XYZ file of C-alpha atoms in Angstrom:
375
model
C 0.019 0.011 0.036
C 1.357 3.416 -0.911
C 2.257 5.737 1.953
C 0.796 9.270 1.982
C 3.664 11.651 2.634
C 3.462 15.104 4.190
C 4.212 16.631 0.772
C 1.181 14.789 -0.628
C -1.089 16.166 2.143
C 0.206 19.708 1.420
C -0.587 19.238 -2.261
C -4.109 18.041 -1.461
C -4.657 20.997 0.904
C -3.573 23.503 -1.742
C -5.714 21.802 -4.410
C -8.942 21.341 -2.453
C -9.123 23.637 0.573
C -7.644 26.924 -0.706
C -10.041 27.285 -3.632
C -12.958 26.891 -1.174
C -11.412 29.588 1.046
C -11.059 31.809 -1.918
C -14.821 31.864 -2.629
C -16.000 35.522 -2.368
C -17.922 36.129 0.874
C -20.968 37.528 -1.030
C -21.431 34.273 -2.917
C -21.621 32.084 0.183
C -25.116 30.923 1.249
C -26.630 33.336 3.757
C -27.844 31.483 6.874
C -29.833 33.352 9.547
C -27.704 33.689 12.632
C -30.400 32.803 15.097
C -34.138 32.536 15.775
C -34.439 36.290 16.520
C -33.126 37.031 13.057
C -35.688 34.735 11.462
C -38.498 36.320 13.492
C -37.282 39.817 12.561
C -37.559 38.735 8.943
C -41.015 37.318 9.499
C -42.240 40.631 10.944
C -40.681 42.642 8.153
C -42.205 40.378 5.549
C -45.711 40.570 7.120
C -45.490 44.342 7.372
C -44.549 44.703 3.749
C -47.207 42.202 2.498
C -49.987 43.802 4.613
C -49.675 46.930 2.456
C -50.624 44.842 -0.564
C -53.849 43.458 0.808
C -55.160 40.296 2.543
C -54.253 37.842 -0.193
C -50.611 38.801 -0.142
C -50.577 38.988 3.695
C -52.256 35.556 4.098
C -49.784 33.994 1.599
C -46.690 35.540 3.038
C -43.922 32.848 3.202
C -43.147 33.261 6.954
C -41.755 30.632 9.190
C -44.681 29.788 11.417
C -42.542 27.327 13.384
C -40.356 30.154 14.574
C -43.283 32.548 15.086
C -44.936 30.036 17.437
C -41.964 30.356 19.754
C -42.712 33.972 20.531
C -45.280 35.460 22.909
C -48.382 37.202 21.618
C -49.710 34.830 18.958
C -51.722 32.384 21.078
C -55.517 32.948 21.456
C -54.891 33.329 25.223
C -52.654 36.299 24.530
C -55.632 38.469 23.574
C -56.617 41.226 26.026
C -59.632 42.962 27.479
C -59.637 46.642 28.417
C -62.257 47.836 30.831
C -62.833 50.989 32.924
C -62.794 51.412 36.711
C -65.042 53.792 38.593
C -62.068 56.148 38.944
C -61.929 56.528 35.114
C -58.849 54.309 34.725
C -58.475 51.847 31.862
C -57.322 48.443 33.064
C -55.998 45.668 30.797
C -56.946 42.073 31.649
C -56.090 38.768 29.997
C -58.895 37.357 27.800
C -59.344 34.533 30.370
C -60.633 37.127 32.815
C -64.002 37.588 31.065
C -65.884 36.388 34.147
C -64.437 39.424 36.055
C -66.129 42.023 33.839
C -68.917 42.458 36.396
C -66.337 43.630 38.977
C -65.532 46.753 36.943
C -67.526 49.854 35.992
C -70.305 48.109 34.120
C -73.640 49.867 34.627
C -76.865 48.169 33.380
C -78.488 51.610 33.024
C -75.994 52.585 30.267
C -75.843 51.362 26.753
C -72.827 49.124 26.059
C -70.281 49.245 23.272
C -67.948 46.311 22.715
C -65.238 47.224 20.311
C -63.330 44.297 18.752
C -59.834 45.281 17.569
C -58.238 42.987 15.004
C -56.178 45.239 12.821
C -52.710 46.667 13.257
C -50.748 49.342 11.442
C -47.557 51.087 12.523
C -48.758 54.366 11.038
C -48.887 56.737 13.975
C -51.601 58.893 12.457
C -53.910 55.927 12.370
C -52.990 54.788 15.880
C -55.745 52.343 16.717
C -54.671 52.000 20.359
C -54.643 55.729 20.915
C -58.102 56.175 19.447
C -59.568 53.311 21.542
C -57.974 54.769 24.715
C -59.577 58.108 23.969
C -62.928 56.411 23.267
C -62.869 54.658 26.635
C -61.975 57.762 28.697
C -64.199 60.199 26.821
C -67.471 58.249 26.530
C -68.247 57.589 30.158
C -71.942 57.625 29.253
C -71.326 54.147 27.781
C -69.961 50.870 29.055
C -66.998 50.657 26.655
C -65.193 47.338 26.544
C -62.277 46.839 24.162
C -61.287 43.253 23.094
C -57.866 43.362 21.538
C -56.791 40.623 19.212
C -54.094 42.420 17.237
C -51.591 44.424 19.221
C -48.932 43.731 16.590
C -48.745 42.381 13.044
C -47.828 38.849 14.094
C -50.946 38.654 16.284
C -52.989 40.003 13.397
C -51.583 37.291 11.123
C -52.648 34.501 13.492
C -56.108 36.138 14.050
C -56.875 36.218 10.307
C -55.150 32.868 9.435
C -55.905 30.591 12.327
C -57.867 32.002 15.245
C -61.126 33.393 13.795
C -63.330 30.701 15.396
C -61.537 30.903 18.810
C -61.784 34.704 18.904
C -65.431 34.589 17.825
C -66.138 32.235 20.797
C -64.380 34.706 23.050
C -66.759 37.474 22.011
C -69.658 35.103 22.617
C -68.371 34.617 26.150
C -68.061 38.380 26.684
C -71.697 38.780 25.606
C -72.789 36.019 28.004
C -70.874 37.613 30.887
C -72.471 40.995 30.201
C -75.960 39.456 30.031
C -75.262 37.743 33.410
C -74.190 41.120 34.821
C -77.607 42.605 33.952
C -76.911 44.079 30.516
C -79.744 43.584 28.099
C -78.515 42.216 24.674
C -80.670 44.790 22.776
C -78.715 47.572 24.531
C -75.377 46.240 23.239
C -73.542 47.488 20.144
C -70.762 45.309 18.790
C -68.276 47.206 16.629
C -65.138 46.150 14.812
C -62.905 47.247 11.992
C -61.498 44.954 9.348
C -60.891 41.449 10.704
C -62.462 42.649 13.916
C -65.780 43.168 12.164
C -65.923 39.488 11.163
C -64.914 38.346 14.625
C -67.669 40.495 16.143
C -70.147 39.063 13.655
C -69.210 35.529 14.566
C -69.499 36.292 18.247
C -72.961 37.786 17.721
C -74.021 34.855 15.607
C -72.895 32.307 18.307
C -74.665 34.311 20.950
C -77.875 34.305 18.942
C -77.656 30.553 18.529
C -76.887 29.927 22.197
C -79.255 32.359 23.847
C -81.939 32.734 21.199
C -81.442 36.515 21.474
C -79.949 39.045 19.094
C -77.635 41.845 20.140
C -79.031 45.252 19.347
C -76.518 46.365 16.726
C -73.391 45.464 14.857
C -71.323 48.290 13.303
C -68.894 46.678 10.859
C -66.226 49.049 9.690
C -64.891 48.048 6.253
C -65.129 44.309 6.974
C -62.072 42.429 5.793
C -62.239 40.161 2.730
C -60.104 37.750 4.796
C -57.910 34.849 3.632
C -61.024 32.851 2.653
C -64.305 34.256 1.456
C -66.089 31.806 3.731
C -64.647 33.802 6.661
C -66.613 37.016 5.622
C -69.245 36.747 8.350
C -70.873 40.183 8.427
C -74.486 39.794 7.201
C -77.966 40.600 8.088
C -79.393 38.389 10.836
C -76.443 38.367 13.229
C -77.867 41.415 15.045
C -81.161 43.397 15.079
C -79.412 46.033 13.015
C -76.236 45.570 10.963
C -74.585 48.817 9.840
C -71.618 48.598 7.472
C -69.277 51.582 7.027
C -67.339 50.831 3.820
C -63.887 52.222 3.114
C -61.707 50.579 0.475
C -63.678 47.848 -1.276
C -60.907 46.095 -3.137
C -57.953 44.209 -1.602
C -58.923 44.940 2.026
C -62.618 45.672 2.521
C -65.902 44.130 1.279
C -67.364 46.017 -1.685
C -70.917 44.624 -1.872
C -73.747 45.710 0.585
C -74.070 43.126 3.341
C -75.929 45.054 6.119
C -79.322 46.568 6.764
C -77.546 49.923 6.293
C -74.447 50.246 4.078
C -72.705 53.619 4.147
C -70.148 54.478 1.437
C -68.185 57.671 2.272
C -67.208 59.426 -0.965
C -68.475 56.482 -2.979
C -65.225 54.578 -2.379
C -65.770 50.847 -2.226
C -69.001 51.206 -4.287
C -68.033 53.115 -7.400
C -65.176 51.167 -9.039
C -63.549 54.123 -10.708
C -62.890 55.828 -7.398
C -59.918 54.151 -5.726
C -58.829 56.129 -2.714
C -60.398 58.099 0.111
C -59.700 61.860 0.399
C -56.168 62.593 1.531
C -55.056 58.897 1.085
C -52.238 57.761 -1.105
C -52.608 54.041 -0.477
C -55.319 51.443 -0.221
C -54.417 50.605 3.329
C -55.085 54.297 4.182
C -58.519 53.982 2.541
C -59.138 50.877 4.619
C -58.334 52.804 7.829
C -60.309 55.932 6.810
C -63.763 54.813 7.978
C -62.359 53.736 11.312
C -61.147 57.321 11.835
C -64.540 58.702 10.728
C -66.275 56.422 13.281
C -63.851 57.496 16.071
C -64.344 61.178 15.246
C -68.051 60.752 15.449
C -67.904 58.967 18.797
C -65.027 60.842 20.529
C -65.548 64.339 19.195
C -69.293 64.176 18.751
C -68.916 65.370 15.116
C -71.926 64.935 12.822
C -71.083 63.177 9.552
C -74.361 62.947 7.634
C -75.101 60.369 4.978
C -78.151 60.281 2.787
C -80.028 57.419 1.182
C -79.567 56.997 -2.551
C -79.878 54.265 -5.175
C -76.272 54.721 -6.289
C -73.194 56.944 -6.069
C -73.876 58.302 -9.517
C -77.357 59.412 -8.493
C -75.990 60.957 -5.282
C -73.558 63.007 -7.355
C -76.522 64.100 -9.508
C -78.595 65.011 -6.491
C -81.283 62.442 -7.393
C -81.731 61.032 -3.905
C -84.107 60.925 -0.898
C -82.328 63.735 0.852
C -84.962 63.782 3.648
C -83.803 60.277 4.536
C -80.477 61.178 6.206
C -78.557 59.700 9.126
C -75.292 60.374 10.953
C -72.377 58.021 11.276
C -72.081 56.784 14.904
C -74.069 54.525 17.229
C -77.649 55.811 16.775
C -79.574 55.090 13.617
C -83.283 55.499 12.683
C -85.208 52.240 13.232
C -86.645 52.469 9.691
C -83.290 53.094 7.936
C -82.483 50.488 5.237
C -80.417 50.438 2.096
C -77.477 52.409 0.568
C -76.283 55.659 2.066
C -73.594 57.996 0.745
C -71.732 60.999 2.162
C -68.983 63.438 1.407
C -66.064 63.970 3.755
C -62.726 65.862 3.879
C -59.135 64.767 3.693
C -58.296 65.946 7.225
C -59.994 66.374 10.612
C -62.605 67.505 11.076
C -63.706 65.164 8.315
C -67.257 66.451 8.228
C -68.340 69.162 5.890
C -70.925 70.238 8.423
C -68.301 72.648 9.765
C -68.549 74.494 6.437
C -72.405 74.570 6.297
C -72.862 71.660 3.904
C -76.508 70.555 3.743
C -78.410 68.096 1.625
C -81.394 69.745 -0.184
C -84.685 67.898 -0.135
C -85.723 68.869 -3.691
C -84.947 66.186 -6.269
C -82.244 66.324 -8.913
C -80.212 68.988 -7.180
C -76.640 68.572 -6.052
C -75.719 68.886 -2.376
C -74.559 72.389 -1.791
C -73.217 74.716 0.901
C -75.471 76.995 2.869
C -74.731 80.702 2.384
C -72.445 82.039 5.054
C -73.885 84.531 7.513
C -72.485 88.043 7.342
C -70.565 89.052 10.400
C -72.250 91.784 12.389
């Protein structure tokens, strides 16, 4: 047998190892250094894909195995926010639903349950800030916030995997409030985007279990979801279903699905109009009706919408302008059908500040009232 000498080993090293060492660094395979790096990539990818709509978001090639190792994505990580008698907002884990009666829940008030299941990093559309203001400013209501999307990862799991579980949580909240003396017909469920479908599912489960309907569901630009079968906002889940449309393309439902369907600026109804006033993206248009709803509730701003057969007829002034309602929590019991309104790019979004009024005579465009002369 031939003996391998040291010179032979040196020759092999030069021939085999050195060429590998000489491979340029940029051509080597890039391997994530650790789990945190993979998760950082997951979050960045979800954030980017969310801007493109639900289909891109739901199909994002994230590593769910790694995501499952981090806190915040389990159904039990959802949170409740309730008020104390000293006007302090307290956050509770979702498993504390049975403790709702121990907080400032008054059966003599009407109740608003807001279901949050949307997240954006845009500070102007800070969902959390608006909801905090809602709780502290509307002490005439029992305001309970159920939060299923405090970050984009939690939103991903809410829309992809946890819809049924979250809907059952809303059902349990409704049961707990009923047991605390709150009448179901005095309850308004509200939710934006994915939260609208979760709220609808909770109301539907409650109706089946208790044979009672909640008084009202306000669905703010209900999400088209990952699967069309998960679009759950519809007539029948509550005594009155109000849908406030916003984007009507890659984020929000376009077709009328409620007893009352409101289309601000015709967006989401008229296919040639793509973005809400002041918006430069579809995700902004998706958030726009949420801000309108918050302005109406927090600031008490009147944002009138009038019944009309279509956006085109609204623009022509060929509408029932005597049949007008305001965005918010209170709607006429007889209101049904399509409603349209005009709003501004910036707060205050209403044109009421400028004297806009809808004329009752047919075939006339909405116009501004003449300004009073200063004395």
